[in-house]
Short mmCIF file of C-alpha atoms in Angstrom, two decimals:
data_model
loop_
_atom_site.label_atom_id
_atom_site.label_comp_id
_atom_site.label_asym_id
_atom_site.label_seq_id
_atom_site.Cartn_x
_atom_site.Cartn_y
_atom_site.Cartn_z
CA GLY A 1 7.44 147.34 95.59
CA VAL A 2 11.05 146.20 97.02
CA GLU A 3 10.01 144.64 100.35
CA TRP A 4 7.01 142.65 98.20
CA LEU A 5 9.59 141.63 95.73
CA CYS A 6 11.78 140.09 98.39
CA GLU A 7 8.76 138.05 99.81
CA ALA A 8 7.92 137.13 96.03
CA VAL A 9 11.38 135.88 95.39
CA GLU A 10 11.47 134.00 98.59
CA SER A 11 8.38 132.11 97.62
CA VAL A 12 10.00 130.82 94.74
CA LEU A 13 13.32 129.97 96.40
CA ARG A 14 11.14 127.95 98.65
CA GLN A 15 9.58 125.66 95.88
CA THR A 16 9.94 121.81 96.42
CA LEU A 17 10.79 121.55 92.85
CA PRO A 18 13.76 124.12 92.48
CA VAL A 19 13.55 126.48 89.43
CA GLN A 20 15.93 126.57 86.69
CA GLU A 21 16.59 130.17 86.87
CA ILE A 22 14.61 133.48 88.61
CA ILE A 23 14.38 136.49 86.50
CA VAL A 24 13.80 139.98 87.70
CA VAL A 25 12.90 142.69 85.50
CA ASN A 26 12.97 146.17 86.87
CA ASP A 27 10.50 148.04 84.81
CA GLY A 28 12.01 151.44 85.25
CA SER A 29 11.32 151.76 89.05
CA PRO A 30 13.19 154.82 90.72
CA GLU A 31 13.39 152.39 94.09
CA ASP A 32 16.50 151.62 95.78
CA VAL A 33 17.37 148.20 94.97
CA SER A 34 20.88 147.49 96.14
CA GLY A 35 19.69 145.97 99.46
CA PHE A 36 17.60 143.42 97.42
CA LEU A 37 20.72 142.74 95.00
CA ARG A 38 23.26 142.33 97.79
CA LYS A 39 21.09 139.76 99.31
CA TYR A 40 19.44 138.05 96.03
CA GLY A 41 22.13 139.05 93.35
CA SER A 42 23.66 135.80 93.19
CA SER A 43 20.17 134.00 92.80
CA VAL A 44 18.67 135.93 90.21
CA ALA A 45 18.94 137.26 86.85
CA TYR A 46 18.48 140.92 87.19
CA ARG A 47 17.50 143.39 84.21
CA GLU A 48 16.85 147.02 84.28
CA LYS A 49 14.40 148.62 81.67
CA ALA A 50 13.27 151.96 80.54
CA ASN A 51 9.78 151.83 82.10
CA GLY A 52 7.28 150.34 79.47
CA GLY A 53 4.60 148.63 81.55
CA PRO A 54 3.96 144.97 82.98
CA ALA A 55 3.41 143.66 79.43
CA ALA A 56 7.14 144.63 78.21
CA ALA A 57 8.55 143.72 81.47
CA ARG A 58 7.04 140.38 81.20
CA ASN A 59 8.13 140.06 77.53
CA THR A 60 11.70 140.96 78.33
CA GLY A 61 11.49 138.04 80.90
CA ILE A 62 10.13 135.57 78.29
CA GLU A 63 13.18 136.53 76.08
CA ILE A 64 15.89 136.15 78.56
CA ALA A 65 14.19 132.51 79.61
CA VAL A 66 16.34 129.44 78.87
CA GLY A 67 14.58 127.02 80.78
CA ASP A 68 11.75 124.51 79.23
CA TYR A 69 9.05 126.26 81.07
CA VAL A 70 7.87 129.74 81.71
CA ALA A 71 5.91 130.61 84.79
CA PHE A 72 5.18 134.35 85.72
CA LEU A 73 5.02 136.38 89.25
CA ASP A 74 4.19 139.56 89.78
CA SER A 75 6.24 141.53 92.87
CA ASP A 76 3.29 141.66 94.93
CA ASP A 77 2.06 138.13 94.84
CA LEU A 78 3.23 134.81 96.54
CA TRP A 79 3.29 130.94 95.25
CA MET A 80 2.86 128.36 97.49
CA PRO A 81 5.97 126.10 98.27
CA ASP A 82 4.69 123.08 96.22
CA LYS A 83 3.28 124.89 93.20
CA ASN A 84 5.67 124.56 90.43
CA GLU A 85 6.25 120.65 91.46
CA LYS A 86 2.37 120.11 91.33
CA GLN A 87 1.91 121.93 88.10
CA LEU A 88 4.76 120.82 86.29
CA SER A 89 4.06 117.19 87.37
CA ALA A 90 0.36 117.57 86.20
CA MET A 91 1.56 118.98 82.49
CA GLU A 92 3.75 116.22 81.83
CA ARG A 93 1.68 113.64 82.91
CA CYS A 94 -1.04 114.90 80.03
CA GLY A 95 1.17 116.72 77.89
CA ALA A 96 -0.34 120.06 78.06
CA SER A 97 1.27 123.03 76.61
CA TRP A 98 -0.36 125.42 79.30
CA SER A 99 -1.84 125.51 82.69
CA HIS A 100 -3.22 127.68 85.58
CA THR A 101 -3.88 126.96 89.16
CA GLY A 102 -6.74 128.16 91.69
CA TYR A 103 -5.43 130.77 93.73
CA GLU A 104 -6.26 132.78 97.10
CA LEU A 105 -7.01 136.55 97.29
CA PHE A 106 -5.53 137.88 100.79
CA ASP A 107 -5.55 141.07 102.69
CA THR A 108 -2.50 143.33 101.93
CA GLU A 109 -3.68 144.96 105.36
CA SER A 110 -3.59 141.97 107.35
CA ALA A 111 -0.30 141.05 109.03
CA ALA A 112 -0.81 137.47 108.80
CA TYR A 113 -1.77 137.81 104.93
CA GLU A 114 -5.55 136.61 106.02
CA THR A 115 -7.50 134.93 103.00
CA VAL A 116 -10.27 136.59 101.82
CA ARG A 117 -11.44 134.48 98.98
CA THR A 118 -10.14 131.26 97.52
CA VAL A 119 -10.86 131.19 93.68
CA SER A 120 -11.67 127.72 92.19
CA ILE A 121 -10.87 127.45 88.54
CA GLY A 122 -11.71 123.33 87.93
CA ASP A 123 -14.32 124.26 85.36
CA PHE A 124 -12.34 126.48 83.50
CA ASP A 125 -10.22 123.46 81.08
CA GLY A 126 -9.78 122.65 78.20
CA LYS A 127 -11.01 124.73 75.38
CA LEU A 128 -11.31 128.18 76.55
CA PHE A 129 -12.25 130.01 73.64
CA PRO A 130 -14.70 132.03 72.88
CA ARG A 131 -15.81 131.45 76.53
CA MET A 132 -12.82 133.47 77.82
CA MET A 133 -14.06 136.52 76.27
CA TYR A 134 -17.02 136.62 78.28
CA SER A 135 -15.41 135.75 81.72
CA ASN A 136 -11.74 134.74 82.46
CA PRO A 137 -10.63 134.06 85.95
CA LEU A 138 -7.16 133.11 85.06
CA ALA A 139 -4.69 134.88 87.55
CA THR A 140 -1.13 135.80 85.66
CA PRO A 141 1.04 134.17 88.69
CA SER A 142 -0.78 130.86 88.21
CA VAL A 143 -0.22 130.44 84.52
CA MET A 144 2.90 128.35 83.51
CA VAL A 145 3.88 127.69 79.71
CA ARG A 146 6.01 125.56 77.65
CA ALA A 147 8.89 127.92 76.48
CA SER A 148 9.17 126.29 73.24
CA LEU A 149 5.58 127.52 71.97
CA LEU A 150 6.78 131.08 73.06
CA ARG A 151 10.27 130.68 71.23
CA GLU A 152 8.56 129.41 67.80
CA ASP A 153 5.67 132.01 68.16
CA ARG A 154 6.90 135.77 68.57
CA ASP A 155 3.40 136.70 68.46
CA LEU A 156 2.50 134.76 71.76
CA ARG A 157 3.77 137.83 73.77
CA PHE A 158 1.75 140.00 76.61
CA GLY A 159 -0.05 143.19 74.84
CA GLU A 160 2.50 146.12 74.60
CA GLY A 161 0.57 149.15 74.22
CA MET A 162 -2.48 148.01 76.18
CA ARG A 163 -2.74 149.91 79.92
CA TYR A 164 -5.18 147.26 80.63
CA GLY A 165 -5.80 143.47 79.60
CA GLN A 166 -2.03 143.05 78.57
CA ASP A 167 -2.35 139.51 80.20
CA GLN A 168 -5.75 138.57 78.95
CA TYR A 169 -4.41 139.49 75.24
CA LEU A 170 -1.88 136.58 75.52
CA TRP A 171 -4.29 134.35 77.14
CA MET A 172 -6.73 134.87 74.59
CA ARG A 173 -4.12 134.18 71.58
CA LEU A 174 -2.82 130.94 73.53
CA ALA A 175 -6.76 129.60 73.66
CA LEU A 176 -7.44 129.91 70.17
CA GLY A 177 -5.45 127.10 69.26
CA ARG A 178 -4.62 125.34 72.33
CA PRO A 179 -6.48 123.73 75.27
CA ILE A 180 -5.43 124.80 78.89
CA LEU A 181 -4.96 122.42 82.09
CA ALA A 182 -6.66 123.64 85.08
CA ILE A 183 -5.24 122.23 88.17
CA ASP A 184 -8.00 123.13 90.73
CA GLU A 185 -5.77 123.72 93.64
CA PRO A 186 -4.67 127.28 95.55
CA LEU A 187 -1.34 127.48 94.67
CA VAL A 188 -0.97 130.93 94.64
CA LYS A 189 -1.68 133.97 97.09
CA VAL A 190 -2.66 137.07 94.78
CA ARG A 191 -2.27 140.44 97.19
CA MET A 192 -5.70 142.38 96.87
CA ARG A 193 -4.89 146.10 96.39
CA GLY A 194 -6.93 148.94 96.07
CA LYS A 195 -10.75 149.48 96.80
CA ASN A 196 -12.05 151.72 94.12
CA ALA A 197 -14.82 150.23 92.05
CA SER A 198 -14.57 153.00 89.23
CA LEU A 199 -11.42 152.03 88.34
CA ARG A 200 -11.91 148.50 88.08
CA ALA A 201 -15.01 149.47 86.00
CA ARG A 202 -13.14 151.79 83.60
CA ALA A 203 -10.44 149.21 83.30
CA GLN A 204 -12.74 146.52 82.36
CA ILE A 205 -14.25 148.64 79.83
CA LYS A 206 -11.23 149.62 78.30
CA ALA A 207 -9.38 146.15 78.37
CA LYS A 208 -12.41 144.56 76.56
CA ALA A 209 -12.77 147.14 74.18
CA LEU A 210 -9.19 146.47 73.19
CA LEU A 211 -9.16 142.93 73.39
CA TYR A 212 -12.36 142.86 70.86
CA GLU A 213 -10.27 145.14 68.59
CA ARG A 214 -6.98 143.11 68.46
CA LEU A 215 -9.37 140.18 68.01
CA SER A 216 -10.80 141.23 65.12
CA SER A 217 -7.42 142.66 63.56
CA PHE A 218 -5.46 139.36 63.52
CA ALA A 219 -8.06 136.74 63.61
CA PRO A 220 -11.21 138.20 62.30
CA ASP A 221 -12.90 134.93 61.43
CA ARG A 222 -12.71 134.02 65.20
CA SER A 223 -14.45 136.97 66.37
CA ALA A 224 -17.00 135.50 64.21
CA GLU A 225 -17.54 132.66 66.99
CA LEU A 226 -18.99 135.01 69.83
CA SER A 227 -22.70 135.40 70.34
CA SER A 228 -24.24 138.41 68.23
CA SER A 229 -25.20 139.67 71.89
CA ALA A 230 -21.12 139.35 72.88
CA ARG A 231 -20.39 141.27 70.02
CA PHE A 232 -22.75 144.39 70.79
CA GLY A 233 -21.19 144.00 74.16
CA PHE A 234 -17.72 144.39 73.17
CA ARG A 235 -18.59 147.28 70.57
CA TRP A 236 -20.85 148.99 73.19
CA CYS A 237 -17.53 148.87 75.53
CA ALA A 238 -15.70 150.57 72.97
CA VAL A 239 -18.30 153.36 72.66
CA GLY A 240 -18.31 153.78 76.42
CA GLU A 241 -14.84 153.99 76.82
CA GLY A 242 -14.93 156.87 73.93
CA LEU A 243 -17.47 158.70 75.62
CA LEU A 244 -15.60 158.41 79.02
CA ASP A 245 -12.55 159.04 77.61
CA ARG A 246 -13.60 162.32 76.12
CA PHE A 247 -15.69 163.35 79.30
CA ASP A 248 -12.53 162.77 81.48
CA SER A 249 -10.25 164.95 79.11
CA GLY A 250 -12.79 167.55 78.54
CA HIS A 251 -13.86 167.96 82.32
CA THR A 252 -12.40 168.48 85.37
CA ALA A 253 -14.69 165.61 87.28
CA ARG A 254 -14.77 164.41 90.55
CA ASP A 255 -13.68 160.82 90.88
CA ASN A 256 -17.28 159.60 91.87
CA VAL A 257 -18.74 161.16 88.57
CA ILE A 258 -16.46 159.10 86.68
CA GLU A 259 -17.08 156.07 88.89
CA TRP A 260 -21.04 156.09 88.36
CA MET A 261 -20.43 156.99 84.55
CA SER A 262 -18.17 153.98 84.28
CA ARG A 263 -20.60 151.43 86.52
CA PHE A 264 -23.56 152.48 84.39
CA PHE A 265 -21.64 151.80 80.85
CA TYR A 266 -20.08 148.82 82.22
CA VAL A 267 -23.41 147.29 83.56
#
């Protein structure tokens, strides 16, 4: 999405607190980026890599980063002009190691990028685990992390090899030992794309199954903090995903069949 990428970079360049660096990672896109590089090449550190998914792309950015803080922005989202100034000030004031902000969901079909809904995150503050395993409103472009954490612990990375839930995997690992600071002000605009409810349900099932599997592998003692009903729910997601995958691969199913099966298992 080169056109959207230009808008995203512009929203970073407009920050009231100038950033030390802007890293743009091209995850194997075949699009022509020559126009983008002519316009912004002197303002960004640009890297191309073979396609590996969003987790691998973000992790590449983490490895390159030299600043004291790392923040994330997908090519289709935007930062408000005072986002970094307010977020960094709040983090330094209370010594937080990571933080997130509220955000607006906006309609990509609207010429004026009309706000559809504002997401408040004020009560999603402090100790997140195990609460985040039930519901997690963190938006990736609203998160800022002290870079020293990421450099000292190489396990603190987005979940590569996960088609869904890669970002939630990193938030889970961060939340296991560190409280988060919530800045309940919409400082990010998140673009709404896609209206297929079945894909969202299927993605939720797969992501929850993978998150629980990974939690159980690297921190089995912490998985015990989940309620018995929650553990049952995660296991049910794994069962449901296995059945959906088997049905999907063995039949030429119409989308609406997978849609209703996914909704059934998710509910």
